[in-house]
Amino acid sequence: MFERSGRGFLVVFSAPSGAGKSTIVREVLRRKPVPGMELSISATTRPRRPGEEEGRDYYFLSEEEFESRRERGEFVEWAEVHGHLYGTLRRTVEEALEEGKVLLLEIDVQGARQIRRAFPESVSVFVAPPSLEVLEKRLRERGRDPEEDIERRLEAAPKELSEAGYYDYIVVNEDLEEAVRAVEAILVAEYHRTCRFKVGGKMG
Ligand code: 5GP
């Protein structure tokens, strides 16, 4: 009686580096709170880290390749983050929407603004650390990045946190399990919005 619209939707996640966004998104993808969830694979000019795979973690591009694709309008959003270029391919987003997928995008605050503007029906979630002190502790404890990268990420954090007010939801990651459950709840609620169905009325 109530058929789904057939069109998917986008869920954007941003956070200061070290807030736990990727861990939360990975766990939510594993638990599958709603059908058809997929992770958007971005393109980047950042060098590949040990253990990362082409096409699974990112599409790793040279600056020339990134720029020529950008000029051809192949990105729905792009930004320079911590000295490297990152972008979401138009093809990734359009295919997911056409196939009725719930596409999760892990992108920075500049990219999130572009997505909100281009896709007003998208959903945005800001993942925040409980405090800047906790953020610093987490960045150091994960021991992945050189000191200068940690400092650059910490310097960028206050500006990123000041963007939280533009998002639909804020999830403070104090306790990982609670944060994962909050994101699952957001996805379930968003999946059931009237605008996701073929019905008349104000949102249909
Ligand atoms: P990392 O290099 O640690 O994987 O990611 C660094 C930052 O770039 C993170 O804040 C991440 O969300 C952001 N990022 C990753 N992919 C994209 C993208 O396609 N677009 C934008 N705007 N930011 C991205």
Coordinates of C-alpha atoms and ligand atoms in Angstrom, one line a residue:
M1 CA 0.0 0.0 0.0
F2 CA 2.8 2.4 0.8
E3 CA 5.6 2.0 -1.7
R4 CA 9.0 3.5 -1.2
S5 CA 10.0 6.3 -3.6
G6 CA 12.7 4.1 -5.1
R7 CA 15.2 7.0 -4.8
G8 CA 18.0 6.6 -2.2
F9 CA 19.4 9.3 0.0
L10 CA 22.7 10.6 1.2
V11 CA 24.0 10.7 4.8
V12 CA 27.0 12.9 5.3
F13 CA 29.3 12.4 8.3
S14 CA 31.9 15.0 9.3
A15 CA 34.1 15.3 12.4
P16 CA 37.4 16.7 13.5
S17 CA 40.1 14.2 12.8
G18 CA 40.3 11.8 15.8
A19 CA 36.6 12.1 16.9
G20 CA 36.0 8.5 15.9
K21 CA 33.9 9.1 12.8
S22 CA 35.3 6.3 10.7
T23 CA 35.1 3.8 13.5
I24 CA 31.4 4.6 14.0
V25 CA 30.6 4.5 10.3
R26 CA 32.4 1.2 9.9
E27 CA 30.5 -0.4 12.8
V28 CA 27.1 1.0 11.6
L29 CA 27.8 -0.5 8.2
R30 CA 28.4 -3.8 9.8
R31 CA 25.2 -3.8 11.8
K32 CA 23.0 -2.7 8.8
P33 CA 20.2 -0.9 10.7
V34 CA 18.5 -0.1 7.3
P35 CA 18.7 -2.0 4.0
G36 CA 20.8 -0.8 1.1
M37 CA 23.6 1.0 3.0
E38 CA 26.8 1.7 1.1
L39 CA 29.9 3.6 1.8
S40 CA 30.9 6.3 -0.7
I41 CA 34.5 5.9 -1.9
S42 CA 36.1 9.3 -2.4
A43 CA 39.0 10.3 -4.7
T44 CA 42.1 11.8 -3.1
T45 CA 45.6 13.0 -4.0
R46 CA 46.8 12.0 -0.5
P47 CA 49.5 9.2 -0.6
R48 CA 48.2 5.8 0.2
R49 CA 48.8 4.7 3.8
P50 CA 50.0 1.2 4.6
G51 CA 47.1 -1.2 4.4
E52 CA 44.9 1.0 2.3
E53 CA 43.6 -0.3 -1.0
E54 CA 42.8 1.4 -4.3
G55 CA 39.0 1.4 -4.8
R56 CA 38.2 0.1 -1.3
D57 CA 39.5 3.0 0.8
Y58 CA 39.9 5.7 -1.8
Y59 CA 40.6 6.2 -5.5
F60 CA 44.1 7.5 -5.3
L61 CA 44.7 10.1 -8.0
S62 CA 47.6 12.3 -9.1
E63 CA 47.0 16.0 -8.7
E64 CA 46.8 16.3 -12.5
E65 CA 44.2 13.6 -12.8
F66 CA 42.2 15.1 -9.9
E67 CA 42.3 18.5 -11.5
S68 CA 41.3 17.4 -14.9
R69 CA 38.4 15.4 -13.5
R70 CA 37.4 18.5 -11.4
E71 CA 37.4 20.6 -14.6
R72 CA 35.2 18.0 -16.3
G73 CA 32.7 18.4 -13.5
E74 CA 33.1 14.9 -12.3
F75 CA 32.9 15.8 -8.6
V76 CA 29.7 16.7 -6.7
E77 CA 31.9 18.2 -4.0
W78 CA 35.6 18.6 -3.5
A79 CA 37.9 20.3 -0.9
E80 CA 41.4 20.7 0.2
V81 CA 41.8 19.0 3.6
H82 CA 45.1 19.0 5.6
G83 CA 47.0 19.8 2.4
H84 CA 45.5 17.3 0.0
L85 CA 42.6 17.2 -2.4
Y86 CA 39.5 15.1 -1.7
G87 CA 36.3 14.7 -3.7
T88 CA 33.1 12.7 -4.1
L89 CA 32.5 11.5 -7.7
R90 CA 29.2 12.4 -9.2
R91 CA 28.9 8.9 -10.6
T92 CA 29.1 7.3 -7.2
V93 CA 26.3 9.6 -5.8
E94 CA 24.0 9.3 -8.9
E95 CA 24.2 5.6 -9.1
A96 CA 23.5 5.1 -5.4
L97 CA 20.5 7.5 -5.6
E98 CA 19.1 5.8 -8.7
E99 CA 19.5 2.4 -7.1
G100 CA 17.6 3.4 -3.9
K101 CA 20.8 3.1 -1.7
V102 CA 21.5 4.8 1.6
L103 CA 24.9 6.3 0.7
L104 CA 27.2 7.2 3.6
L105 CA 29.7 9.9 2.9
E106 CA 32.6 10.6 5.2
I107 CA 33.7 14.1 4.2
D108 CA 35.0 17.3 5.7
V109 CA 32.9 20.3 6.7
Q110 CA 33.6 22.2 3.4
G111 CA 32.3 19.2 1.3
A112 CA 29.3 18.8 3.6
R113 CA 28.2 22.4 2.8
Q114 CA 28.4 21.6 -0.9
I115 CA 26.3 18.4 -0.5
R116 CA 23.7 20.1 1.6
R117 CA 23.3 22.8 -1.1
A118 CA 23.2 20.4 -4.0
F119 CA 21.1 17.7 -2.3
P120 CA 18.6 19.4 0.2
E121 CA 17.0 16.0 1.0
S122 CA 20.3 14.7 2.3
V123 CA 21.0 14.1 6.0
S124 CA 24.0 15.4 7.8
V125 CA 25.6 14.1 11.0
F126 CA 28.4 15.9 12.9
V127 CA 30.4 13.6 15.1
A128 CA 32.0 15.5 18.0
P129 CA 34.6 14.6 20.6
P130 CA 33.6 15.2 24.2
S131 CA 36.4 17.8 24.4
L132 CA 39.5 19.1 22.7
E133 CA 41.6 17.3 25.3
V134 CA 40.0 14.0 24.5
L135 CA 40.6 14.6 20.8
E136 CA 44.3 15.3 21.3
K137 CA 44.6 12.2 23.5
R138 CA 42.9 10.0 20.8
L139 CA 45.0 11.4 18.0
R140 CA 48.2 10.7 19.9
E141 CA 47.1 7.2 21.1
R142 CA 46.3 5.9 17.7
G143 CA 49.9 6.5 16.9
R144 CA 49.3 6.6 13.2
D145 CA 50.3 10.1 12.2
P146 CA 53.5 12.1 12.4
E147 CA 53.7 14.8 15.1
E148 CA 53.3 17.6 12.5
D149 CA 50.1 16.0 11.1
I150 CA 48.7 15.7 14.6
E151 CA 49.4 19.4 15.2
R152 CA 47.8 20.4 11.9
R153 CA 44.7 18.3 12.7
L154 CA 44.4 19.8 16.2
E155 CA 44.8 23.3 14.9
A156 CA 42.0 22.7 12.4
A157 CA 39.6 21.2 15.1
P158 CA 38.1 24.4 16.6
K159 CA 37.1 25.7 13.1
E160 CA 35.6 22.4 12.2
L161 CA 33.7 22.2 15.5
S162 CA 32.2 25.7 14.8
E163 CA 30.4 24.2 11.7
A164 CA 28.4 21.7 13.8
G165 CA 25.4 24.0 14.0
Y166 CA 24.7 23.6 10.3
Y167 CA 24.2 19.8 10.6
D168 CA 20.9 18.0 11.1
Y169 CA 22.3 15.9 14.0
I170 CA 25.2 16.0 16.4
V171 CA 26.5 12.8 18.0
V172 CA 29.0 13.3 20.8
N173 CA 31.3 10.3 20.8
E174 CA 32.0 9.8 24.5
D175 CA 31.1 6.2 24.5
L176 CA 31.5 4.3 21.2
E177 CA 28.6 2.0 21.7
E178 CA 26.2 4.8 22.5
A179 CA 27.4 6.8 19.6
V180 CA 26.9 3.9 17.2
R181 CA 23.4 3.4 18.6
A182 CA 22.6 7.0 18.1
V183 CA 23.7 6.9 14.5
E184 CA 21.7 3.7 14.0
A185 CA 18.6 5.5 15.4
I186 CA 19.1 8.4 13.0
L187 CA 19.4 6.1 10.0
V188 CA 16.3 4.2 11.0
A189 CA 14.2 7.4 11.5
E190 CA 15.5 8.9 8.3
Y191 CA 14.7 5.7 6.3
H192 CA 11.0 6.0 7.5
R193 CA 10.5 9.7 6.6
T194 CA 7.4 10.3 4.6
C195 CA 9.5 11.9 1.8
R196 CA 11.1 8.5 1.2
F197 CA 7.6 7.1 0.1
K198 CA 5.3 7.6 -2.9
V199 CA 2.5 9.4 -1.1
G200 CA 0.7 12.7 -1.5
G201 CA 0.9 15.4 1.2
K202 CA 3.3 18.0 2.2
M203 CA 6.5 16.0 1.9
G204 CA 5.5 13.5 -0.8
Ligands
5GP1 P1 42.0 10.9 5.7 O1 43.1 11.4 4.8 O2 42.4 10.8 7.1 O3 41.4 9.6 5.2 O4 40.8 12.0 5.6 C1 41.1 13.3 6.0 C2 39.8 14.2 5.9 O5 39.3 14.2 4.6 C3 38.6 13.6 6.7 O6 38.1 14.7 7.4 C4 37.7 13.1 5.7 O7 36.4 13.2 6.1 C5 38.0 14.1 4.6 N1 37.5 13.5 3.3 C6 37.6 12.2 2.8 N2 37.0 12.1 1.7 C7 36.5 13.3 1.3 C8 35.8 13.8 0.2 O8 35.4 13.0 -0.8 N3 35.4 15.1 0.2 C9 35.7 15.9 1.2 N4 35.3 17.2 1.1 N5 36.4 15.5 2.3 C10 36.8 14.2 2.3

